[in-house]
Amino acid sequence: MHSIIHHRLPISLPTAAAAAKLVPSLSISTSSHQTAMEEKLQELINQVLTYHHQTKHSFTKYARSAPSLDWANQPNPFRRYLSSPLLPLSHPDHHNSTSPTYPSLFNSLPPPKPLSQSTISEFLHNSLALSAWKTTGYSTWSLRVNPSSGNLHPTEAYVISPPVSSLSDSSFVAHYAPKEHALELRALIPHEFVSLLPKNSFLIGLASVFWREAWKYGERAFRYCNHDVGHAVAAVAMAAAGLGWDVRVLDGLGHEELERLMGLGIFPKFHIPSRPVKGRMPEVEFDHPDCVLLVFPSDSGEFEVDYRKLRSAMMEFSNLEWKGKPNVLSKEHACWDVIYRTAEAAMKPFEMGKELVAETFRSSGMISESCYKGFSLSEVVRKRRSAVDMDGVTMMEKETFYQILLHSMPSGCGVRQGKQLALPFRALPWTCQVHAVLFVHRVVGLPNGLYFLVRNEDHFDDIRSSTKSEFKWAKPDGCPDDLPLYELAQGDCRDLSKRLSCHQDIAADGCFSLGMVAHLEPTLRAIGAWMYPRLFWETGVLGQVLYLEAHAVGVSATGIGCFFDDPVHETLGLQGSKFQSLYHFTIGGPVVDKRIMTLPAYPGPSCDA
């Protein structure tokens, strides 16, 4: 990982010998400039840390949000670009699907399929499309393959692709419309740009509409939007893997480049108010560019991404004919200024340089395929659901529990954990920064209690010295040798996990629940404020694996965004901001509400919900 100085400075620093030859006044000027930049970088880091602490929930006070939900202004979950040409996609026939079995992908990827209208259709169908509709009484709402906090779906997706037969004869940028399962053509782009990418590859851009989450969750929405980005990254990586494609976040591109690439300059400039305000503010509905993913054949071998050339090629994008006008999502709005101030502080700068993409695929650990129910990848990703309640009865076998955790490790099997090489974590270009504290309730043969999963073993000593001295740090019985799971303390922790997760029964009624603990402040200080949202992406990627693993073994899961932050830290003995809990999860036997009817995703109802 390059230093933040490398990312931010517009010129390279002189060598010591060259600096000695500079006139004193220039040396002083350079030193002052560098000092000012360092102060600015620290100011940005302080802003995101202020946001993080300001939006914590506690036993006595929740983070600020609207006192009640403004149902008349619930945001439309479907972005459309009015008057854009619609490029229809096909619907895969999953009764005759060649989709590989879900667990097989963690061992190796199948041979890559060619880039075509049918493979792009299948890819989007298994990553970002609708998965079903639900209806009860007078209410009808859609579900998607990629989950979202409160089912509000702030994440929008854009496809940047070379010509694809039956879609476009030219290279193009398109917005993915999940309700229609179609691409909205935004612009035709110069072939020079896509020629800089590996053969038969394309890009997926992700952007967030903060307003969709802020409508319900207020100031804490920035956290949830970035959880959802991580879920989308993993959804894209898993769907790509089923087609023999690999995925990588191209993190050398900065905020301005992403905005230009996805054509998001069409949105009016948003001026951040000095305090929370309400009223008609359509400009608050803009798409905030998060990242772009390179999707490429897994047999591409080693290749180089030249960010300078990519940026140069996309400079013309501002002059393209961008088609379509974004639809209005709500009549009136509430603007939580701290969200936008923090998003601005966490904007990624452009990184001048080249990136060598040559990370070898690492298989994940496998105890036994008998832990799984034999579902295909398509069945798992499309039938995954978020449990509303857990039954408080279902037990999980110890081997299944260990198997889920083996697939949750970033580096694969047989190596020291830290570098992200296994599916789907390999999409992230930084070293793992997220661990998990587990509350075990109903695992056969494993004592109930508190456990810790160390997902970057370079952090082990730091974690152990930062937590309570009385913790055991003992390997549990039957735990695989290459799974860094440790028992901290035995005991019934159902009531504890419920209280920590905002008094929600679902945290206590599953087989186990967990909190994702990130190496926060040291990562920000070492790299930059822009790593703050990326830590949430990492939790979202891990959360997506937990969702899929749960369905694949025959149970269910749910992400929990509401938890009492510092009481979680106090439970572990953590102080300061070195390690912080960012996301909670629960896995167990779901309670199915038989009053709710399930309808197929396509063709669906005409409502926007």
Coordinates of C-alpha atoms in Angstrom, one line a residue:
M1 CA 0.0 0.0 0.0
H2 CA 1.4 3.4 -1.0
S3 CA 1.8 6.1 1.6
I4 CA -0.8 8.8 1.7
I5 CA 1.9 11.3 0.7
H6 CA 2.3 9.5 -2.5
H7 CA -1.4 9.7 -3.2
R8 CA -1.8 13.3 -2.4
L9 CA 1.3 15.3 -3.5
P10 CA 1.0 16.7 -7.1
I11 CA 4.8 16.4 -7.6
S12 CA 7.4 14.0 -6.4
L13 CA 9.6 15.1 -3.5
P14 CA 13.2 15.9 -4.3
T15 CA 16.0 13.6 -3.2
A16 CA 18.2 14.7 -0.3
A17 CA 21.0 15.6 -2.6
A18 CA 18.8 17.6 -4.9
A19 CA 17.2 19.3 -1.9
A20 CA 20.6 20.5 -0.7
K21 CA 21.2 22.4 -3.9
L22 CA 17.9 24.3 -3.6
V23 CA 18.0 27.9 -2.4
P24 CA 17.0 28.3 1.3
S25 CA 13.8 30.2 0.5
L26 CA 12.6 27.4 -1.7
S27 CA 13.5 24.8 0.9
I28 CA 11.4 26.7 3.5
S29 CA 8.6 27.1 1.0
T30 CA 8.6 23.3 0.2
S31 CA 8.7 22.5 3.9
S32 CA 5.9 24.9 4.6
H33 CA 3.8 23.4 1.8
Q34 CA 4.4 19.9 3.0
T35 CA 3.5 20.9 6.6
A36 CA 0.3 22.5 5.4
M37 CA -0.6 19.3 3.4
E38 CA 0.1 17.1 6.4
E39 CA -2.1 19.3 8.6
K40 CA -4.9 19.1 5.9
L41 CA -4.6 15.3 5.9
Q42 CA -4.9 15.1 9.6
E43 CA -7.9 17.5 9.5
L44 CA -9.6 15.0 7.1
I45 CA -8.9 12.1 9.3
N46 CA -10.2 14.0 12.3
Q47 CA -13.4 14.7 10.4
V48 CA -14.1 11.1 9.8
L49 CA -13.3 10.1 13.3
T50 CA -15.6 12.9 14.6
Y51 CA -18.3 11.4 12.4
H52 CA -17.6 7.9 13.7
H53 CA -17.9 8.9 17.3
Q54 CA -20.8 11.3 16.7
T55 CA -22.9 8.5 15.1
K56 CA -22.4 5.9 17.8
H57 CA -25.4 4.4 19.5
S58 CA -25.3 4.1 23.3
F59 CA -27.5 2.7 26.1
T60 CA -28.7 6.3 26.8
K61 CA -28.7 7.9 23.3
Y62 CA -29.1 6.8 19.7
A63 CA -27.4 8.6 16.8
R64 CA -29.6 11.4 15.4
S65 CA -32.3 10.5 12.9
A66 CA -35.8 11.7 12.1
P67 CA -38.3 11.3 15.0
S68 CA -40.7 9.4 12.7
L69 CA -40.6 8.1 9.2
D70 CA -42.0 10.5 6.5
W71 CA -43.8 7.9 4.4
A72 CA -45.0 10.4 1.9
N73 CA -41.4 11.1 0.9
Q74 CA -39.9 7.6 1.1
P75 CA -37.3 7.6 -1.7
N76 CA -38.0 5.6 -4.9
P77 CA -35.6 2.6 -4.8
F78 CA -35.2 2.6 -8.5
R79 CA -33.0 5.2 -10.3
R80 CA -34.0 5.7 -13.9
Y81 CA -32.5 7.9 -16.6
L82 CA -35.5 9.2 -18.4
S83 CA -35.3 9.1 -22.2
S84 CA -32.2 6.9 -22.2
P85 CA -32.3 4.1 -24.8
L86 CA -33.1 0.8 -23.0
L87 CA -30.9 -2.2 -23.9
P88 CA -32.8 -5.3 -22.8
L89 CA -31.0 -8.2 -21.1
S90 CA -32.0 -11.9 -21.2
H91 CA -33.3 -13.9 -18.3
P92 CA -31.3 -17.0 -17.7
D93 CA -33.2 -20.3 -17.6
H94 CA -32.0 -21.7 -14.3
H95 CA -33.8 -25.0 -14.8
N96 CA -31.1 -25.8 -17.4
S97 CA -28.4 -23.7 -15.7
T98 CA -24.8 -24.6 -16.0
S99 CA -24.1 -22.6 -12.9
P100 CA -21.4 -24.4 -10.8
T101 CA -22.0 -25.6 -7.3
Y102 CA -21.6 -22.9 -4.7
P103 CA -18.8 -24.5 -2.6
S104 CA -16.8 -25.5 -5.7
L105 CA -16.0 -21.8 -6.4
F106 CA -14.0 -21.5 -3.2
N107 CA -11.6 -24.2 -4.5
S108 CA -11.2 -23.0 -8.1
L109 CA -12.9 -20.9 -10.8
P110 CA -14.4 -22.6 -13.9
P111 CA -13.0 -21.8 -17.4
P112 CA -14.0 -18.2 -18.3
K113 CA -17.0 -17.7 -20.6
P114 CA -16.8 -15.2 -23.4
L115 CA -18.1 -11.7 -23.0
S116 CA -21.6 -11.6 -24.6
Q117 CA -25.1 -10.3 -24.2
S118 CA -26.1 -13.6 -22.5
T119 CA -23.1 -13.7 -20.1
I120 CA -23.5 -10.1 -19.0
S121 CA -27.2 -10.8 -18.5
E122 CA -26.4 -13.8 -16.3
F123 CA -23.8 -11.9 -14.4
L124 CA -26.1 -9.0 -13.5
H125 CA -29.0 -11.4 -12.9
N126 CA -26.9 -13.1 -10.2
S127 CA -25.4 -10.0 -8.7
L128 CA -27.5 -6.8 -8.7
A129 CA -30.9 -7.8 -10.1
L130 CA -34.2 -8.3 -8.3
S131 CA -34.5 -11.7 -6.6
A132 CA -38.3 -11.7 -5.7
W133 CA -41.3 -9.6 -4.8
K134 CA -43.1 -9.8 -1.5
T135 CA -46.7 -8.9 -0.8
T136 CA -49.0 -8.8 2.1
G137 CA -52.3 -6.9 2.5
Y138 CA -51.8 -3.6 0.6
S139 CA -48.0 -3.6 0.7
T140 CA -45.8 -4.9 -2.0
W141 CA -42.0 -4.6 -2.1
S142 CA -39.0 -6.0 -4.1
L143 CA -36.0 -7.9 -2.9
R144 CA -32.6 -7.9 -4.6
V145 CA -29.7 -10.3 -4.9
N146 CA -27.4 -7.7 -3.2
P147 CA -28.9 -7.0 0.3
S148 CA -29.3 -3.5 1.8
S149 CA -29.9 -1.9 5.2
G150 CA -33.6 -1.5 5.6
N151 CA -34.1 -2.8 2.0
L152 CA -33.6 0.8 0.9
H153 CA -30.9 0.2 -1.7
P154 CA -28.7 3.2 -2.0
T155 CA -26.3 1.5 -4.4
E156 CA -26.5 2.2 -8.1
A157 CA -24.4 0.3 -10.7
Y158 CA -22.9 1.4 -14.0
V159 CA -21.4 -0.8 -16.8
I160 CA -18.5 0.5 -18.8
S161 CA -17.9 -2.0 -21.6
P162 CA -16.3 -2.6 -25.0
P163 CA -18.7 -3.4 -27.8
V164 CA -21.0 -6.4 -27.1
S165 CA -22.9 -8.2 -29.8
S166 CA -26.7 -7.7 -29.4
L167 CA -26.1 -4.9 -26.9
S168 CA -24.0 -2.2 -28.6
D169 CA -21.7 -2.0 -31.6
S170 CA -19.7 0.7 -29.8
S171 CA -18.0 0.9 -26.4
F172 CA -20.5 2.3 -23.9
V173 CA -21.4 3.5 -20.5
A174 CA -24.8 2.3 -19.2
H175 CA -26.8 2.4 -16.0
Y176 CA -28.2 -0.9 -14.7
A177 CA -31.9 -0.8 -14.1
P178 CA -32.7 -3.8 -11.9
K179 CA -36.5 -3.5 -12.0
E180 CA -36.4 -3.9 -15.8
H181 CA -33.2 -6.1 -15.8
A182 CA -32.0 -3.8 -18.6
L183 CA -29.2 -1.4 -19.3
E184 CA -29.9 2.3 -19.8
L185 CA -27.4 3.6 -22.4
R186 CA -25.8 6.8 -21.0
A187 CA -23.1 7.4 -23.6
L188 CA -20.9 5.9 -26.3
I189 CA -17.3 6.2 -25.4
P190 CA -14.0 6.2 -27.4
H191 CA -12.6 2.7 -27.9
E192 CA -9.2 4.1 -26.8
F193 CA -10.4 3.8 -23.2
V194 CA -11.5 0.2 -23.1
S195 CA -8.4 -0.8 -25.2
L196 CA -6.4 0.0 -22.0
L197 CA -8.2 -2.9 -20.2
P198 CA -7.4 -6.6 -20.5
K199 CA -9.1 -8.4 -23.4
N200 CA -12.8 -9.4 -22.8
S201 CA -13.0 -7.3 -19.6
F202 CA -15.3 -4.5 -18.5
L203 CA -15.9 -2.2 -15.6
I204 CA -18.7 -2.0 -13.0
G205 CA -19.0 1.4 -11.3
L206 CA -20.8 1.6 -7.9
A207 CA -22.3 4.8 -6.5
S208 CA -24.4 5.6 -3.5
V209 CA -27.5 7.7 -3.1
F210 CA -27.1 8.7 0.6
W211 CA -30.6 10.2 0.8
R212 CA -32.2 6.7 0.4
E213 CA -30.6 5.5 3.7
A214 CA -30.7 8.9 5.5
W215 CA -34.5 9.0 5.0
K216 CA -34.8 6.3 7.7
Y217 CA -31.5 6.2 9.5
G218 CA -30.4 9.8 9.7
E219 CA -26.7 10.5 10.5
R220 CA -25.7 6.9 10.7
A221 CA -26.7 6.3 7.1
F222 CA -23.2 6.9 5.7
R223 CA -22.1 3.8 7.6
Y224 CA -25.0 1.7 6.1
C225 CA -24.4 3.0 2.6
N226 CA -20.8 1.7 2.7
H227 CA -21.9 -1.6 4.2
D228 CA -24.1 -1.9 1.1
V229 CA -21.2 -1.1 -1.2
G230 CA -19.3 -4.0 0.3
H231 CA -22.2 -6.3 -0.2
A232 CA -22.4 -5.2 -3.8
V233 CA -18.7 -5.8 -4.3
A234 CA -19.0 -9.3 -3.0
A235 CA -22.2 -10.0 -5.0
V236 CA -20.4 -8.9 -8.2
A237 CA -17.3 -11.0 -7.3
M238 CA -19.4 -14.1 -6.7
A239 CA -21.5 -13.8 -9.8
A240 CA -18.4 -13.2 -11.9
A241 CA -16.7 -16.3 -10.4
G242 CA -19.6 -18.4 -11.6
L243 CA -18.6 -17.4 -15.2
G244 CA -14.9 -17.9 -14.7
W245 CA -14.3 -14.2 -14.3
D246 CA -12.2 -12.4 -11.6
V247 CA -12.8 -9.0 -10.0
R248 CA -10.6 -6.2 -8.7
V249 CA -11.3 -2.8 -7.3
L250 CA -9.3 -0.3 -9.3
D251 CA -8.5 1.9 -6.3
G252 CA -5.9 4.1 -8.1
L253 CA -8.7 6.1 -9.6
G254 CA -9.8 9.1 -7.5
H255 CA -13.3 10.6 -6.8
E256 CA -13.1 13.0 -9.8
E257 CA -12.1 10.2 -12.2
L258 CA -15.0 8.0 -10.9
E259 CA -17.5 10.8 -11.3
R260 CA -16.3 11.4 -14.9
L261 CA -16.3 7.7 -15.8
M262 CA -19.9 7.1 -14.7
G263 CA -21.2 10.4 -16.1
L264 CA -22.3 11.6 -12.7
G265 CA -21.5 15.2 -13.5
I266 CA -25.1 15.4 -14.7
F267 CA -26.3 15.9 -11.1
P268 CA -26.5 19.6 -9.9
K269 CA -23.7 20.7 -7.5
F270 CA -24.7 20.1 -3.9
H271 CA -23.8 22.7 -1.4
I272 CA -23.5 21.3 2.1
P273 CA -25.6 23.2 4.7
S274 CA -24.1 24.1 8.0
R275 CA -26.7 22.1 10.0
P276 CA -29.4 19.5 9.4
V277 CA -32.2 21.0 7.3
K278 CA -35.5 19.9 5.8
G279 CA -37.3 21.0 2.6
R280 CA -37.3 20.5 -1.1
M281 CA -33.7 19.7 -2.1
P282 CA -33.6 17.5 -5.2
E283 CA -29.9 18.1 -5.4
V284 CA -29.5 15.8 -2.3
E285 CA -30.4 12.9 -4.5
F286 CA -27.1 12.8 -6.4
D287 CA -25.1 9.6 -6.9
H288 CA -21.9 9.7 -4.9
P289 CA -19.2 7.6 -6.8
D290 CA -17.7 4.9 -4.6
C291 CA -15.5 2.6 -6.7
V292 CA -15.0 0.9 -10.0
L293 CA -14.5 -2.9 -10.4
L294 CA -12.5 -4.5 -13.2
V295 CA -14.2 -7.7 -14.3
F296 CA -11.8 -9.8 -16.3
P297 CA -11.3 -13.5 -17.4
S298 CA -9.6 -15.5 -14.7
D299 CA -7.0 -16.8 -17.2
S300 CA -5.8 -13.3 -18.1
G301 CA -2.5 -13.8 -16.4
E302 CA -0.4 -11.0 -15.1
F303 CA -1.3 -7.5 -16.4
E304 CA -0.7 -3.9 -15.6
V305 CA -3.2 -1.1 -15.0
D306 CA -1.8 2.3 -16.0
Y307 CA -3.8 4.8 -14.1
R308 CA -2.2 7.8 -15.8
K309 CA -3.3 6.5 -19.2
L310 CA -6.8 5.6 -17.9
R311 CA -7.2 9.2 -16.6
S312 CA -5.9 10.7 -19.8
A313 CA -8.3 8.6 -21.9
M314 CA -11.3 9.5 -19.8
M315 CA -10.7 13.3 -20.0
E316 CA -12.9 13.3 -23.1
F317 CA -15.8 11.9 -21.2
S318 CA -16.9 15.3 -20.0
N319 CA -17.5 16.2 -23.7
L320 CA -19.5 13.2 -24.6
E321 CA -23.2 13.2 -25.3
W322 CA -24.7 11.9 -22.0
K323 CA -28.2 10.6 -22.5
G324 CA -31.1 10.7 -20.0
K325 CA -32.2 12.7 -17.1
P326 CA -32.2 11.2 -13.6
N327 CA -35.7 10.7 -12.1
V328 CA -36.8 12.5 -8.9
L329 CA -36.8 10.1 -5.9
S330 CA -38.8 12.2 -3.4
K331 CA -40.8 15.4 -3.3
E332 CA -39.2 16.7 0.0
H333 CA -36.0 15.8 1.8
A334 CA -34.0 16.0 5.1
C335 CA -30.3 16.7 4.8
W336 CA -28.0 15.5 7.5
D337 CA -25.0 17.7 6.8
V338 CA -22.5 15.6 8.6
I339 CA -23.0 12.7 6.1
Y340 CA -21.9 14.9 3.2
R341 CA -19.1 16.6 5.1
T342 CA -17.7 13.2 6.0
A343 CA -18.1 11.8 2.4
E344 CA -16.2 14.9 1.2
A345 CA -13.4 14.3 3.7
A346 CA -13.2 10.6 2.7
M347 CA -12.9 11.2 -1.1
K348 CA -10.2 9.2 -2.6
P349 CA -7.4 11.2 -4.4
F350 CA -6.0 10.0 -7.7
E351 CA -3.0 7.8 -7.5
M352 CA -0.5 8.4 -10.3
G353 CA 1.2 5.2 -11.2
K354 CA 0.7 1.6 -12.3
E355 CA -0.8 -1.4 -10.6
L356 CA 0.3 -5.0 -11.4
V357 CA -2.7 -7.3 -11.1
A358 CA -1.3 -10.7 -10.6
E359 CA -2.7 -12.1 -7.3
T360 CA -2.8 -15.9 -7.5
F361 CA -6.2 -17.4 -6.6
R362 CA -6.1 -19.1 -3.2
S363 CA -8.5 -21.9 -2.3
S364 CA -10.4 -21.6 0.9
G365 CA -10.4 -24.3 3.6
M366 CA -12.8 -27.2 3.2
I367 CA -13.7 -29.6 6.0
S368 CA -16.4 -31.4 4.0
E369 CA -18.8 -30.6 1.1
S370 CA -21.4 -32.5 3.1
C371 CA -21.8 -29.4 5.2
Y372 CA -23.6 -27.9 2.2
K373 CA -27.0 -28.7 0.6
G374 CA -25.7 -29.1 -2.9
F375 CA -27.1 -25.8 -4.3
S376 CA -25.7 -24.1 -7.4
L377 CA -24.2 -20.7 -7.1
S378 CA -27.3 -19.2 -8.9
E379 CA -29.6 -20.9 -6.4
V380 CA -27.7 -19.6 -3.4
V381 CA -27.3 -16.0 -4.5
R382 CA -30.9 -15.6 -5.8
K383 CA -32.7 -17.4 -3.0
R384 CA -30.7 -15.8 -0.1
R385 CA -33.0 -13.9 2.2
S386 CA -32.5 -11.7 5.3
A387 CA -34.2 -13.4 8.3
V388 CA -36.6 -11.2 10.2
D389 CA -36.6 -13.5 13.3
M390 CA -34.6 -16.5 14.5
D391 CA -36.4 -19.5 16.0
G392 CA -34.2 -19.8 19.1
V393 CA -34.1 -23.6 18.7
T394 CA -32.0 -24.6 15.6
M395 CA -28.6 -26.1 16.4
M396 CA -25.6 -26.0 14.2
E397 CA -23.0 -28.8 13.9
K398 CA -19.5 -27.8 15.0
E399 CA -18.0 -28.8 11.6
T400 CA -20.5 -26.6 9.8
F401 CA -19.6 -23.7 12.1
Y402 CA -15.9 -24.1 11.4
Q403 CA -16.7 -24.5 7.6
I404 CA -18.5 -21.1 7.5
L405 CA -15.5 -19.5 9.2
L406 CA -13.0 -21.1 6.9
H407 CA -14.8 -19.5 3.9
S408 CA -14.8 -16.2 5.8
M409 CA -10.9 -16.0 5.9
P410 CA -9.3 -13.5 3.5
S411 CA -6.1 -15.4 2.5
G412 CA -7.4 -19.0 1.9
C413 CA -6.0 -22.1 3.4
G414 CA -2.5 -23.1 4.2
V415 CA -1.1 -19.5 4.5
R416 CA -0.8 -16.9 7.2
Q417 CA -4.0 -14.7 7.2
G418 CA -3.7 -11.1 6.1
K419 CA -3.4 -10.6 2.3
Q420 CA -6.8 -10.9 0.6
L421 CA -6.4 -13.7 -2.0
A422 CA -9.5 -15.9 -1.5
L423 CA -12.9 -15.5 -3.0
P424 CA -14.5 -12.9 -2.8
F425 CA -12.1 -10.9 -0.6
R426 CA -9.5 -10.9 -3.4
A427 CA -11.6 -8.1 -5.1
L428 CA -10.2 -5.7 -2.4
P429 CA -6.6 -4.5 -3.0
W430 CA -5.6 -3.8 0.6
T431 CA -4.6 -6.0 3.4
C432 CA -7.4 -7.3 5.6
Q433 CA -8.3 -4.9 8.5
V434 CA -11.4 -6.6 9.8
H435 CA -11.8 -9.2 12.5
A436 CA -14.8 -10.8 14.3
V437 CA -15.9 -11.3 17.9
L438 CA -18.3 -14.2 18.0
F439 CA -21.1 -14.9 20.5
V440 CA -21.7 -18.7 20.3
H441 CA -25.2 -19.8 21.4
R442 CA -26.2 -23.1 19.7
V443 CA -23.3 -25.0 18.2
V444 CA -23.2 -28.7 19.0
G445 CA -20.0 -29.7 20.7
L446 CA -18.7 -26.1 21.2
P447 CA -19.1 -24.4 24.6
N448 CA -21.3 -21.3 24.6
G449 CA -19.3 -18.2 25.1
L450 CA -17.2 -15.5 23.5
Y451 CA -14.7 -16.2 20.7
F452 CA -12.4 -14.2 18.5
L453 CA -11.6 -14.8 14.8
V454 CA -8.3 -13.2 13.9
R455 CA -8.5 -12.4 10.1
N456 CA -5.1 -10.7 9.9
E457 CA -2.6 -12.6 12.0
D458 CA -0.2 -9.6 12.0
H459 CA -2.7 -8.0 14.3
F460 CA -2.8 -10.9 16.8
D461 CA -0.4 -9.5 19.5
D462 CA -2.0 -6.0 19.3
I463 CA -5.5 -7.4 19.6
R464 CA -4.6 -9.7 22.6
S465 CA -2.8 -6.9 24.4
S466 CA -5.7 -4.5 23.8
T467 CA -8.4 -6.8 25.2
K468 CA -9.1 -8.0 28.7
S469 CA -6.2 -9.8 30.4
E470 CA -8.4 -12.6 31.7
F471 CA -9.4 -13.8 28.2
K472 CA -8.1 -17.4 27.6
W473 CA -7.1 -17.1 23.9
A474 CA -7.3 -20.9 23.6
K475 CA -8.0 -22.9 20.4
P476 CA -11.4 -24.6 20.7
D477 CA -11.7 -28.4 20.4
G478 CA -11.6 -29.7 16.9
C479 CA -10.8 -26.3 15.3
P480 CA -8.8 -26.7 12.1
D481 CA -5.1 -25.9 12.5
D482 CA -5.2 -23.0 9.9
L483 CA -8.3 -21.4 11.4
P484 CA -7.2 -18.6 13.8
L485 CA -10.3 -18.9 16.1
Y486 CA -9.8 -18.4 19.8
E487 CA -12.0 -19.0 22.8
L488 CA -12.0 -16.0 25.1
A489 CA -14.5 -16.9 27.8
Q490 CA -17.2 -19.6 28.3
G491 CA -20.8 -18.8 29.4
D492 CA -24.3 -18.0 28.3
C493 CA -23.9 -14.7 26.3
R494 CA -27.4 -14.6 24.7
D495 CA -28.6 -11.8 26.9
L496 CA -25.3 -9.9 26.3
S497 CA -25.5 -10.2 22.5
K498 CA -29.1 -9.1 22.6
R499 CA -28.4 -6.0 24.7
L500 CA -25.4 -5.0 22.6
S501 CA -27.4 -5.3 19.4
C502 CA -30.0 -2.6 20.4
H503 CA -32.0 -5.1 22.5
Q504 CA -32.9 -7.2 19.4
D505 CA -33.9 -10.8 20.1
I506 CA -32.5 -11.9 16.7
A507 CA -28.9 -11.5 18.0
A508 CA -29.6 -14.1 20.8
D509 CA -32.0 -16.5 19.0
G510 CA -29.6 -17.8 16.3
C511 CA -26.8 -20.3 16.4
F512 CA -24.3 -17.6 16.8
S513 CA -23.9 -13.8 16.2
L514 CA -20.8 -11.7 15.7
G515 CA -19.5 -8.2 15.7
M516 CA -16.9 -7.1 13.0
V517 CA -14.1 -5.3 14.6
A518 CA -11.9 -3.1 12.4
H519 CA -8.3 -1.8 12.9
L520 CA -9.6 1.7 12.6
E521 CA -7.5 4.7 13.6
P522 CA -4.1 3.3 12.9
T523 CA -5.3 2.4 9.4
L524 CA -6.5 6.0 8.8
R525 CA -3.4 7.6 10.2
A526 CA -1.2 5.3 8.1
I527 CA -3.1 5.6 4.8
G528 CA -5.6 8.4 4.9
A529 CA -9.2 9.4 5.6
W530 CA -10.4 7.7 2.4
M531 CA -9.9 4.3 4.0
Y532 CA -12.8 5.0 6.4
P533 CA -15.6 3.9 4.0
R534 CA -13.4 1.1 2.7
L535 CA -13.3 -0.5 6.1
F536 CA -17.1 -0.6 5.9
W537 CA -16.9 -2.1 2.4
E538 CA -14.7 -4.8 3.9
T539 CA -17.3 -5.6 6.5
G540 CA -20.0 -5.7 3.8
V541 CA -17.9 -8.3 1.8
L542 CA -17.6 -10.5 4.9
G543 CA -21.3 -10.0 5.6
Q544 CA -22.2 -11.2 2.1
V545 CA -20.1 -14.3 2.6
L546 CA -22.0 -15.0 5.8
Y547 CA -25.3 -14.5 4.1
L548 CA -24.4 -17.0 1.3
E549 CA -22.8 -19.5 3.6
A550 CA -25.9 -19.5 5.8
H551 CA -28.3 -20.3 2.9
A552 CA -25.9 -22.8 1.5
V553 CA -25.8 -24.9 4.7
G554 CA -29.6 -24.6 5.2
V555 CA -30.1 -21.8 7.7
S556 CA -30.4 -18.0 7.3
A557 CA -28.6 -14.8 8.3
T558 CA -29.2 -11.1 8.9
G559 CA -27.0 -8.1 9.1
I560 CA -27.4 -5.9 12.1
G561 CA -26.5 -2.2 11.8
C562 CA -28.0 -1.2 15.1
F563 CA -25.7 -1.9 18.0
F564 CA -24.3 -0.1 21.0
D565 CA -20.8 0.7 19.8
D566 CA -18.8 1.5 23.0
P567 CA -20.5 -1.2 25.1
V568 CA -19.2 -3.7 22.5
H569 CA -15.7 -2.3 23.0
E570 CA -16.1 -2.4 26.8
T571 CA -17.1 -6.1 26.6
L572 CA -13.8 -6.8 25.0
G573 CA -11.8 -4.3 27.1
L574 CA -10.9 -2.2 24.1
Q575 CA -10.1 1.5 24.7
G576 CA -9.6 4.4 22.3
S577 CA -10.2 4.1 18.5
K578 CA -7.6 1.6 17.6
F579 CA -10.2 -1.2 17.2
Q580 CA -13.8 -0.4 16.5
S581 CA -17.0 -2.5 15.9
L582 CA -18.5 -1.6 12.5
Y583 CA -21.1 -4.2 11.7
H584 CA -23.0 -7.1 13.4
F585 CA -24.4 -10.3 12.1
T586 CA -26.5 -13.2 13.2
I587 CA -26.9 -16.7 11.7
G588 CA -29.5 -19.3 12.7
G589 CA -32.8 -21.0 11.9
P590 CA -35.3 -18.4 10.5
V591 CA -38.9 -17.9 11.4
V592 CA -40.9 -17.7 8.2
D593 CA -43.9 -15.3 8.2
K594 CA -46.6 -17.2 6.3
R595 CA -48.7 -14.1 5.9
I596 CA -46.2 -12.8 3.3
M597 CA -46.5 -14.1 -0.2
T598 CA -43.5 -14.4 -2.5
L599 CA -43.8 -13.5 -6.2
P600 CA -41.3 -14.0 -9.0
A601 CA -38.8 -11.2 -9.7
Y602 CA -39.7 -11.0 -13.4
P603 CA -42.1 -10.0 -14.6
G604 CA -42.9 -8.1 -11.4
P605 CA -45.6 -5.6 -10.3
S606 CA -45.6 -2.1 -11.8
C607 CA -45.0 -0.3 -8.5
D608 CA -41.7 1.3 -7.5
A609 CA -41.0 -0.4 -4.1

